[in-house]
Amino acid sequence: MFMEPLILVVCFLGALVQITTGLGFGLIVAPLLLAYYEPVDAIQMTGALTLLIVAGIAPFVRRRIMPYELTRLAIGTLAGLVVGSALLLVASINAIRVAALMALAYCLVRYVTVLMRDVSPAVLEPAEPVVERASLFYGMASGVMSATLAMPGPLALVFLRSRGLNPARVRATVFALMVGSYSGMLVISVGLSGLSDAVLAGITVYLLPTLAGVVLGQLISNRLPDLFFDVMTTLLMLSTLLVLGLKIINSYF
């Protein structure tokens, strides 16, 4: 009985952070839903709710989207969605958690390294073409994490920020990538596993607090400094690492 009110609060906070930083809903909500629902149901619920968030915001930030980077990441993501969907069907949930733990640990270390370089242009200038191999790799890894844990954002965000891009451009491009990633993930997941009554009921219950977080986040997002973006992203990745680590440990004891 305690779990559902907690999920309602977490959905609100996750949506709020997602809007203000470009990352957060999947990182915050997915681990909690995985503890309460079957893995496929939890991933579908997280994906559907996050898709509603990013699809509603992406049109308002479309001028800041970086087309070249988005295209290369999206190509890799498509391949990653297929691989990740197959893994979700055959791999154990603990194996997926361990893989996610390693990926997030890498993201956290890489992100902190980028911040220590203090590279952050203040203007939204057109970005130069990136190395295709790197963007495809990060895109594919992002797709795998989308299909298995409903978390496509961390790797894409780390890749873009490592290039010293302005947070506003990064947030807009990640939003656009998430629209395609979550749409593809849901189509593949529903096609392979179907759509349960638990998913429909969960989306109905958690939609209202999620939308409330979106509205509040949109009202305050333009008033927050870039430092907030970096601090919140770092804390989110760190907290998710701790949650996943505890779940892995608890599963063996």
PDB file of C-alpha atoms in Angstrom, residues 77-230:
ATOM      1  CA  THR A  77      19.744   3.672 -31.518  1.00  0.00           C
ATOM      2  CA  LEU A  78      17.634   1.755 -34.027  1.00  0.00           C
ATOM      3  CA  ALA A  79      20.117  -1.120 -34.039  1.00  0.00           C
ATOM      4  CA  GLY A  80      20.384  -0.958 -30.242  1.00  0.00           C
ATOM      5  CA  LEU A  81      16.617  -1.228 -29.812  1.00  0.00           C
ATOM      6  CA  VAL A  82      16.566  -4.529 -31.704  1.00  0.00           C
ATOM      7  CA  VAL A  83      19.487  -5.941 -29.699  1.00  0.00           C
ATOM      8  CA  GLY A  84      18.084  -4.701 -26.391  1.00  0.00           C
ATOM      9  CA  SER A  85      14.600  -6.080 -27.049  1.00  0.00           C
ATOM     10  CA  ALA A  86      16.088  -9.502 -27.728  1.00  0.00           C
ATOM     11  CA  LEU A  87      18.158  -9.299 -24.527  1.00  0.00           C
ATOM     12  CA  LEU A  88      15.090  -8.390 -22.477  1.00  0.00           C
ATOM     13  CA  LEU A  89      13.452 -11.636 -23.578  1.00  0.00           C
ATOM     14  CA  VAL A  90      16.385 -13.955 -22.853  1.00  0.00           C
ATOM     15  CA  ALA A  91      18.507 -12.293 -20.153  1.00  0.00           C
ATOM     16  CA  SER A  92      17.734 -12.342 -16.443  1.00  0.00           C
ATOM     17  CA  ILE A  93      16.733  -9.093 -14.794  1.00  0.00           C
ATOM     18  CA  ASN A  94      19.863  -9.198 -12.621  1.00  0.00           C
ATOM     19  CA  ALA A  95      22.083  -9.541 -15.679  1.00  0.00           C
ATOM     20  CA  ILE A  96      20.379  -6.497 -17.164  1.00  0.00           C
ATOM     21  CA  ARG A  97      20.834  -4.577 -13.905  1.00  0.00           C
ATOM     22  CA  VAL A  98      24.541  -5.420 -13.783  1.00  0.00           C
ATOM     23  CA  ALA A  99      24.997  -4.288 -17.381  1.00  0.00           C
ATOM     24  CA  ALA A 100      23.110  -1.072 -16.632  1.00  0.00           C
ATOM     25  CA  LEU A 101      25.244  -0.514 -13.528  1.00  0.00           C
ATOM     26  CA  MET A 102      28.423  -0.756 -15.588  1.00  0.00           C
ATOM     27  CA  ALA A 103      27.066   1.557 -18.300  1.00  0.00           C
ATOM     28  CA  LEU A 104      25.919   4.168 -15.784  1.00  0.00           C
ATOM     29  CA  ALA A 105      29.223   3.988 -13.920  1.00  0.00           C
ATOM     30  CA  TYR A 106      30.986   4.747 -17.182  1.00  0.00           C
ATOM     31  CA  CYS A 107      28.559   7.613 -17.864  1.00  0.00           C
ATOM     32  CA  LEU A 108      29.136   9.104 -14.437  1.00  0.00           C
ATOM     33  CA  VAL A 109      32.939   8.960 -14.685  1.00  0.00           C
ATOM     34  CA  ARG A 110      32.905  10.366 -18.209  1.00  0.00           C
ATOM     35  CA  TYR A 111      30.469  13.132 -17.304  1.00  0.00           C
ATOM     36  CA  VAL A 112      32.442  14.247 -14.256  1.00  0.00           C
ATOM     37  CA  THR A 113      35.615  14.226 -16.373  1.00  0.00           C
ATOM     38  CA  VAL A 114      33.925  16.520 -18.879  1.00  0.00           C
ATOM     39  CA  LEU A 115      32.813  18.899 -16.139  1.00  0.00           C
ATOM     40  CA  MET A 116      36.336  19.070 -14.732  1.00  0.00           C
ATOM     41  CA  ARG A 117      37.526  20.309 -18.112  1.00  0.00           C
ATOM     42  CA  ASP A 118      35.075  23.197 -17.736  1.00  0.00           C
ATOM     43  CA  VAL A 119      34.098  23.163 -21.414  1.00  0.00           C
ATOM     44  CA  SER A 120      30.721  24.777 -21.994  1.00  0.00           C
ATOM     45  CA  PRO A 121      30.151  27.238 -24.856  1.00  0.00           C
ATOM     46  CA  ALA A 122      27.624  29.928 -24.036  1.00  0.00           C
ATOM     47  CA  VAL A 123      26.246  30.381 -27.552  1.00  0.00           C
ATOM     48  CA  LEU A 124      24.224  28.088 -29.760  1.00  0.00           C
ATOM     49  CA  GLU A 125      26.545  27.867 -32.742  1.00  0.00           C
ATOM     50  CA  PRO A 126      26.248  25.101 -35.358  1.00  0.00           C
ATOM     51  CA  ALA A 127      28.213  22.065 -34.267  1.00  0.00           C
ATOM     52  CA  GLU A 128      30.913  20.554 -36.437  1.00  0.00           C
ATOM     53  CA  PRO A 129      30.403  16.979 -37.695  1.00  0.00           C
ATOM     54  CA  VAL A 130      31.318  14.397 -35.085  1.00  0.00           C
ATOM     55  CA  VAL A 131      33.205  11.160 -35.553  1.00  0.00           C
ATOM     56  CA  GLU A 132      30.621   8.807 -37.020  1.00  0.00           C
ATOM     57  CA  ARG A 133      31.890   5.683 -35.318  1.00  0.00           C
ATOM     58  CA  ALA A 134      31.605   7.220 -31.845  1.00  0.00           C
ATOM     59  CA  SER A 135      28.109   8.596 -32.420  1.00  0.00           C
ATOM     60  CA  LEU A 136      26.893   5.261 -33.787  1.00  0.00           C
ATOM     61  CA  PHE A 137      28.388   3.386 -30.824  1.00  0.00           C
ATOM     62  CA  TYR A 138      26.798   5.689 -28.261  1.00  0.00           C
ATOM     63  CA  GLY A 139      23.527   5.582 -30.173  1.00  0.00           C
ATOM     64  CA  MET A 140      23.493   1.788 -30.201  1.00  0.00           C
ATOM     65  CA  ALA A 141      24.312   1.594 -26.482  1.00  0.00           C
ATOM     66  CA  SER A 142      21.562   4.131 -25.836  1.00  0.00           C
ATOM     67  CA  GLY A 143      19.107   1.965 -27.770  1.00  0.00           C
ATOM     68  CA  VAL A 144      20.036  -1.121 -25.765  1.00  0.00           C
ATOM     69  CA  MET A 145      19.467   0.749 -22.514  1.00  0.00           C
ATOM     70  CA  SER A 146      16.166   2.067 -23.843  1.00  0.00           C
ATOM     71  CA  ALA A 147      14.863  -1.416 -24.595  1.00  0.00           C
ATOM     72  CA  THR A 148      16.095  -3.064 -21.411  1.00  0.00           C
ATOM     73  CA  LEU A 149      15.714  -0.327 -18.790  1.00  0.00           C
ATOM     74  CA  ALA A 150      13.846   2.540 -20.488  1.00  0.00           C
ATOM     75  CA  MET A 151      16.946   4.729 -20.040  1.00  0.00           C
ATOM     76  CA  PRO A 152      18.194   5.976 -23.427  1.00  0.00           C
ATOM     77  CA  GLY A 153      19.276   9.362 -22.105  1.00  0.00           C
ATOM     78  CA  PRO A 154      22.490   8.932 -20.085  1.00  0.00           C
ATOM     79  CA  LEU A 155      24.829   7.702 -22.820  1.00  0.00           C
ATOM     80  CA  ALA A 156      23.500  10.125 -25.440  1.00  0.00           C
ATOM     81  CA  LEU A 157      23.734  13.007 -22.989  1.00  0.00           C
ATOM     82  CA  VAL A 158      27.293  12.144 -21.956  1.00  0.00           C
ATOM     83  CA  PHE A 159      28.363  11.873 -25.597  1.00  0.00           C
ATOM     84  CA  LEU A 160      26.942  15.282 -26.494  1.00  0.00           C
ATOM     85  CA  ARG A 161      28.213  17.042 -23.384  1.00  0.00           C
ATOM     86  CA  SER A 162      31.698  15.574 -23.885  1.00  0.00           C
ATOM     87  CA  ARG A 163      31.871  17.698 -27.021  1.00  0.00           C
ATOM     88  CA  GLY A 164      31.483  20.843 -24.942  1.00  0.00           C
ATOM     89  CA  LEU A 165      28.023  21.696 -26.253  1.00  0.00           C
ATOM     90  CA  ASN A 166      25.683  24.092 -24.512  1.00  0.00           C
ATOM     91  CA  PRO A 167      23.201  22.366 -22.166  1.00  0.00           C
ATOM     92  CA  ALA A 168      20.256  23.886 -24.028  1.00  0.00           C
ATOM     93  CA  ARG A 169      21.349  22.203 -27.261  1.00  0.00           C
ATOM     94  CA  VAL A 170      22.084  18.954 -25.498  1.00  0.00           C
ATOM     95  CA  ARG A 171      18.689  18.912 -23.782  1.00  0.00           C
ATOM     96  CA  ALA A 172      16.827  19.620 -27.037  1.00  0.00           C
ATOM     97  CA  THR A 173      18.694  16.937 -28.980  1.00  0.00           C
ATOM     98  CA  VAL A 174      18.228  14.344 -26.245  1.00  0.00           C
ATOM     99  CA  PHE A 175      14.504  15.140 -26.164  1.00  0.00           C
ATOM    100  CA  ALA A 176      14.269  14.552 -29.913  1.00  0.00           C
ATOM    101  CA  LEU A 177      16.255  11.312 -29.687  1.00  0.00           C
ATOM    102  CA  MET A 178      14.010  10.081 -26.885  1.00  0.00           C
ATOM    103  CA  VAL A 179      10.877  10.614 -28.971  1.00  0.00           C
ATOM    104  CA  GLY A 180      12.161   8.177 -31.586  1.00  0.00           C
ATOM    105  CA  SER A 181      13.819   5.827 -29.102  1.00  0.00           C
ATOM    106  CA  TYR A 182      10.799   5.366 -26.846  1.00  0.00           C
ATOM    107  CA  SER A 183       8.437   5.108 -29.818  1.00  0.00           C
ATOM    108  CA  GLY A 184      10.555   2.363 -31.351  1.00  0.00           C
ATOM    109  CA  MET A 185      10.990   0.597 -28.023  1.00  0.00           C
ATOM    110  CA  LEU A 186       7.254   0.523 -27.378  1.00  0.00           C
ATOM    111  CA  VAL A 187       6.432  -0.747 -30.867  1.00  0.00           C
ATOM    112  CA  ILE A 188       8.981  -3.564 -30.596  1.00  0.00           C
ATOM    113  CA  SER A 189       8.095  -4.416 -26.995  1.00  0.00           C
ATOM    114  CA  VAL A 190       4.345  -4.534 -27.578  1.00  0.00           C
ATOM    115  CA  GLY A 191       4.890  -6.529 -30.756  1.00  0.00           C
ATOM    116  CA  LEU A 192       6.994  -9.123 -28.938  1.00  0.00           C
ATOM    117  CA  SER A 193       5.310  -9.250 -25.528  1.00  0.00           C
ATOM    118  CA  GLY A 194       1.891  -7.666 -25.951  1.00  0.00           C
ATOM    119  CA  LEU A 195       0.305  -5.037 -23.715  1.00  0.00           C
ATOM    120  CA  SER A 196      -0.953  -6.152 -20.306  1.00  0.00           C
ATOM    121  CA  ASP A 197      -3.803  -4.721 -18.255  1.00  0.00           C
ATOM    122  CA  ALA A 198      -1.252  -3.785 -15.582  1.00  0.00           C
ATOM    123  CA  VAL A 199       0.505  -1.458 -18.035  1.00  0.00           C
ATOM    124  CA  LEU A 200      -2.704   0.294 -19.049  1.00  0.00           C
ATOM    125  CA  ALA A 201      -3.804   0.673 -15.428  1.00  0.00           C
ATOM    126  CA  GLY A 202      -0.384   1.957 -14.355  1.00  0.00           C
ATOM    127  CA  ILE A 203      -0.228   4.562 -17.125  1.00  0.00           C
ATOM    128  CA  THR A 204      -3.706   5.788 -16.189  1.00  0.00           C
ATOM    129  CA  VAL A 205      -2.799   6.154 -12.505  1.00  0.00           C
ATOM    130  CA  TYR A 206       0.637   7.732 -12.993  1.00  0.00           C
ATOM    131  CA  LEU A 207      -0.249  10.075 -15.854  1.00  0.00           C
ATOM    132  CA  LEU A 208      -1.644  12.931 -13.735  1.00  0.00           C
ATOM    133  CA  PRO A 209       1.369  13.433 -11.424  1.00  0.00           C
ATOM    134  CA  THR A 210       3.646  13.098 -14.446  1.00  0.00           C
ATOM    135  CA  LEU A 211       1.827  15.886 -16.280  1.00  0.00           C
ATOM    136  CA  ALA A 212       1.921  18.034 -13.141  1.00  0.00           C
ATOM    137  CA  GLY A 213       5.695  17.670 -13.055  1.00  0.00           C
ATOM    138  CA  VAL A 214       5.893  18.614 -16.743  1.00  0.00           C
ATOM    139  CA  VAL A 215       3.915  21.825 -16.222  1.00  0.00           C
ATOM    140  CA  LEU A 216       5.950  22.946 -13.210  1.00  0.00           C
ATOM    141  CA  GLY A 217       9.223  22.009 -14.891  1.00  0.00           C
ATOM    142  CA  GLN A 218       8.355  24.024 -17.975  1.00  0.00           C
ATOM    143  CA  LEU A 219       7.551  27.063 -15.840  1.00  0.00           C
ATOM    144  CA  ILE A 220      10.919  27.075 -14.075  1.00  0.00           C
ATOM    145  CA  SER A 221      13.278  25.521 -16.658  1.00  0.00           C
ATOM    146  CA  ASN A 222      14.253  28.816 -18.333  1.00  0.00           C
ATOM    147  CA  ARG A 223      15.123  30.367 -14.980  1.00  0.00           C
ATOM    148  CA  LEU A 224      17.695  27.792 -13.978  1.00  0.00           C
ATOM    149  CA  PRO A 225      21.452  28.243 -14.562  1.00  0.00           C
ATOM    150  CA  ASP A 226      23.566  25.757 -16.539  1.00  0.00           C
ATOM    151  CA  LEU A 227      25.190  24.683 -13.280  1.00  0.00           C
ATOM    152  CA  PHE A 228      21.855  23.230 -12.161  1.00  0.00           C
ATOM    153  CA  PHE A 229      21.786  21.081 -15.311  1.00  0.00           C
ATOM    154  CA  ASP A 230      25.191  19.576 -14.582  1.00  0.00           C
TER     155      ASP A 230
END
